[in-house]
GROMACS .gro file of C-alpha atoms in nm:
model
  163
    1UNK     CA    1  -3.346  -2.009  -2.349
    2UNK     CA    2  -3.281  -1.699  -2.536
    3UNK     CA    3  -3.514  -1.509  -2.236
    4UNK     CA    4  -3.317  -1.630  -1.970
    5UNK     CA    5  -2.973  -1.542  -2.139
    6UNK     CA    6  -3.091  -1.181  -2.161
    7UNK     CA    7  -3.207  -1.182  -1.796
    8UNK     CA    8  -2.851  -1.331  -1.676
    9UNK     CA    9  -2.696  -1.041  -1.929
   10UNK     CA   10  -2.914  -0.800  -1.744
   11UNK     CA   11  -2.847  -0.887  -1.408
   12UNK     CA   12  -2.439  -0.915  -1.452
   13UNK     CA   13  -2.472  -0.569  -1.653
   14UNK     CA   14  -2.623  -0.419  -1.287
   15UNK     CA   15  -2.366  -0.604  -1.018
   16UNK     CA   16  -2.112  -0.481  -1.261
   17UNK     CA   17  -2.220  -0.099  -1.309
   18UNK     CA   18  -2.264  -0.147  -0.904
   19UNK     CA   19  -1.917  -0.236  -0.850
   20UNK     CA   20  -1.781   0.059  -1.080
   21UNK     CA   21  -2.016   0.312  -0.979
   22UNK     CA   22  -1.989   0.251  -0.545
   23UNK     CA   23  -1.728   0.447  -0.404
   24UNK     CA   24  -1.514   0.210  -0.166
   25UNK     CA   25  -1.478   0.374   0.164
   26UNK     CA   26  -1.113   0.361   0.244
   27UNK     CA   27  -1.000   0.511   0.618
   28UNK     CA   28  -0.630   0.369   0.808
   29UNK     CA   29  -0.622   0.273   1.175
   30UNK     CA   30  -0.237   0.360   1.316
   31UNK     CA   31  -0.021   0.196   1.541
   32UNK     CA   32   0.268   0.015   1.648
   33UNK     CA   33   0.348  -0.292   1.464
   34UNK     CA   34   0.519  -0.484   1.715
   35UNK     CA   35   0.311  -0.398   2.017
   36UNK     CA   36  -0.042  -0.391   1.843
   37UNK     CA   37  -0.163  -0.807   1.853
   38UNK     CA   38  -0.390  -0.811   1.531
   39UNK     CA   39  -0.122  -0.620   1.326
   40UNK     CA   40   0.140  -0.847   1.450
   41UNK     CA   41  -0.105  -1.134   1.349
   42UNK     CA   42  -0.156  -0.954   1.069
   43UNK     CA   43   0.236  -0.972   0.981
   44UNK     CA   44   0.239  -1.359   1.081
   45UNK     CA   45  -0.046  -1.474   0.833
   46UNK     CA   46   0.061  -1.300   0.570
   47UNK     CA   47   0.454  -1.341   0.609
   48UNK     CA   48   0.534  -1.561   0.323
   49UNK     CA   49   0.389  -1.384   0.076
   50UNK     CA   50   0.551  -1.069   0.190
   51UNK     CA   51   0.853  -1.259   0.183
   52UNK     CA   52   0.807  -1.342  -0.189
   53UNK     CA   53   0.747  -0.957  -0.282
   54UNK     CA   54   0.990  -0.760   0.003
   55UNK     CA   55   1.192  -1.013   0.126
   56UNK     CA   56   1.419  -0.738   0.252
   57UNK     CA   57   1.171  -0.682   0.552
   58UNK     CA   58   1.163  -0.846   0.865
   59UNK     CA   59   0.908  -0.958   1.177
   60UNK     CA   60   1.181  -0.861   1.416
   61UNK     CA   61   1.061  -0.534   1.617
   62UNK     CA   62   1.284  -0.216   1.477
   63UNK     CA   63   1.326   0.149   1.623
   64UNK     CA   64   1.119   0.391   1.527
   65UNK     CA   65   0.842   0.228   1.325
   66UNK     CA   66   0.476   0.287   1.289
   67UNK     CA   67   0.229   0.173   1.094
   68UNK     CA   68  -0.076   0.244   0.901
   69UNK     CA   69  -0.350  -0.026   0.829
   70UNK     CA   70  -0.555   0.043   0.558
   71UNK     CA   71  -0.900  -0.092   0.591
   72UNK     CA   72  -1.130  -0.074   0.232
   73UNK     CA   73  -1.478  -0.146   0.359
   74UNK     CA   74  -1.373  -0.202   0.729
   75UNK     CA   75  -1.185  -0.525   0.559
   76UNK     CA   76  -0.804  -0.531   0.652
   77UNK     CA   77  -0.643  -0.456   0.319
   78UNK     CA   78  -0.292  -0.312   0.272
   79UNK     CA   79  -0.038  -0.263   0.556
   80UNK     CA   80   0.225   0.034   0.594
   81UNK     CA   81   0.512   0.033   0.779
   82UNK     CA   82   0.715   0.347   0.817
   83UNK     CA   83   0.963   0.579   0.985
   84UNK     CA   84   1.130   0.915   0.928
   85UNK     CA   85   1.409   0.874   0.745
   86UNK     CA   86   1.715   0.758   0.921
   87UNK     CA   87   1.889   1.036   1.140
   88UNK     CA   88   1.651   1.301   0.964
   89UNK     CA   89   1.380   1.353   1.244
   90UNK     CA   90   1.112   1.610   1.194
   91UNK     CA   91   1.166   1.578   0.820
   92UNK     CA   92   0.944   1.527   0.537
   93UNK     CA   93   1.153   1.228   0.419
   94UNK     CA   94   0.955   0.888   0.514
   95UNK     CA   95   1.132   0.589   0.465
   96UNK     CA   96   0.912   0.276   0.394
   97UNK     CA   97   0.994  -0.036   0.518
   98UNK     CA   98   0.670  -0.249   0.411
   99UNK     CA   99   0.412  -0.176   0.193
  100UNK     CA  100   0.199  -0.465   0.132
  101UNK     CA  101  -0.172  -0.567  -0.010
  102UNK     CA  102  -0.339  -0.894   0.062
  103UNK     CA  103  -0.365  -1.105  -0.229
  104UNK     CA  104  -0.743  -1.000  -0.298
  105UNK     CA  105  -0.676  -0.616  -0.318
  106UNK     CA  106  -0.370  -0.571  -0.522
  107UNK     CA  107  -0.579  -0.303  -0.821
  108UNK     CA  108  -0.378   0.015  -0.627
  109UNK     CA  109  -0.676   0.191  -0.526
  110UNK     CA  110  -0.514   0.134  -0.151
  111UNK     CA  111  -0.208   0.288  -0.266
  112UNK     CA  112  -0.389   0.567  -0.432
  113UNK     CA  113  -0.579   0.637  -0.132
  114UNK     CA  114  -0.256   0.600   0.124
  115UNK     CA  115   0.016   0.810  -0.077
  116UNK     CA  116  -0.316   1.051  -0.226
  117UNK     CA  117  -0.353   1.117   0.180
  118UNK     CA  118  -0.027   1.242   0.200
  119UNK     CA  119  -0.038   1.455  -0.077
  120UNK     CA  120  -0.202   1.737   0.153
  121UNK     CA  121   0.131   1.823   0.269
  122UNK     CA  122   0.488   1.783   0.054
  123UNK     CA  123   0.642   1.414   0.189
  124UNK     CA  124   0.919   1.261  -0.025
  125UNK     CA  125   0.901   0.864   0.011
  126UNK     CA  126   1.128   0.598   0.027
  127UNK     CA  127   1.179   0.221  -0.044
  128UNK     CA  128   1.364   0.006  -0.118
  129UNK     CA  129   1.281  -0.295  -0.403
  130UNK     CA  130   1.483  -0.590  -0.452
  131UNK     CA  131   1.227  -0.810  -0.658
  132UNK     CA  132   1.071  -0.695  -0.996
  133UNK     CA  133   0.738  -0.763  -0.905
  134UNK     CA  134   0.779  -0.512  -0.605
  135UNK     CA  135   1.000  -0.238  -0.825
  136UNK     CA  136   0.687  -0.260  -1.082
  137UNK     CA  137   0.477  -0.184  -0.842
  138UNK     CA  138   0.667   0.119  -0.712
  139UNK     CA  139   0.661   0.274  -1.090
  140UNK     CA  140   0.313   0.174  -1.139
  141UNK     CA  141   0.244   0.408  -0.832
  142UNK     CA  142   0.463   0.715  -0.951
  143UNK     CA  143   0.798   0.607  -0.700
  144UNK     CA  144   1.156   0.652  -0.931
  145UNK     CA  145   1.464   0.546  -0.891
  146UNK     CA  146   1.652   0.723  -0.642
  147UNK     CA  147   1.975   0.663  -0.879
  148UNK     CA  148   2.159   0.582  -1.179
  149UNK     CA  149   2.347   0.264  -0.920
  150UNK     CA  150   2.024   0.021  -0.958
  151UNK     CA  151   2.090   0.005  -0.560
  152UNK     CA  152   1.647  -0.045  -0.579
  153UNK     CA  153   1.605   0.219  -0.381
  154UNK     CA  154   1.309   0.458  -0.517
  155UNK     CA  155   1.171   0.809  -0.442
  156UNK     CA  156   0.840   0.964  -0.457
  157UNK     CA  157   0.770   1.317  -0.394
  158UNK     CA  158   0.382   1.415  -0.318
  159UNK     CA  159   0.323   1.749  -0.337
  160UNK     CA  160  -0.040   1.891  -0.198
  161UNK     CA  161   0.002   2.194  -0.438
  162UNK     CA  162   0.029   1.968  -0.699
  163UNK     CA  163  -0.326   1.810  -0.630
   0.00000   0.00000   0.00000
């Protein structure tokens, strides 16, 4: 019994240095949200439990958006949906109006990998966060509030010189 312990110790030990050691690939495909089918699907399967972390966002087709799916392994991950901010074309203010992992990839490498991407050029983000979970997440990340009125709106500033 004792030998077959030490083999099922040994053979976690490897699957688990594997899983540390392999570098996920990470790459985004870009599009419209509300004319591309699989991200609209994409936005109906998962629309409850956006609802429970940014119920501030809605299915309905806006001005102005695109969006960035982020694919870890080829496997449809984490979902951003974006615009310059409001009336400030050509800046490098972005406003986010979704941000959103499936249930199965919520550790933040996605996040690192989507807001580490923009880092090669100086982008200030921002969001808006009306539930805890979400405004955790947005500090966990490096976003701030944007203000001493606790209106949830938060602010990140990448900086590629800063990389």
């Amino acid at each position: 019994m004792t030998a077959l312990n030490k083999f099922i110790v040994a053979i976690d030990s490897y699957y688990l240095y594997a899983m540390r050691s392999t570098r996920r690939h990470f790459e985004t495909i870009e599009g419209d949200p509300y004319a591309s089918p699989f991200l609209y699907r994409f936005l109906e399967y998962y629309k409850d439990d956006i609802a429970r972390y940014q119920p501030e966002f809605s299915l309905e087709p806006g001005k102005g958006w695109l969006a960035e799916l982020i694919l870890r392994g080829l496997n449809p991950v984490s979902l951003v949906i974006y615009r310059p901010a409001e009336g400030r074309a050509g800046s490098d203010e972005v406003e986010i109006g979704l941000d959103y992992a499936t249930p199965g990839y919520r550790d933040l490498k996605s996040a690192e990998y989507y807001f580490g991407r923009a880092a090669e050029r100086q982008v200030t983000f921002v969001a808006k966060a009306s539930v805890p979970a979400h405004r955790r997440y947005l500090e966990r990340i490096g976003f701030a509030p944007a203000g001493a009125d606790a209106s949830g709106t938060y602010r990140l500033t990448v900086d590629g010189s800063a990389r």
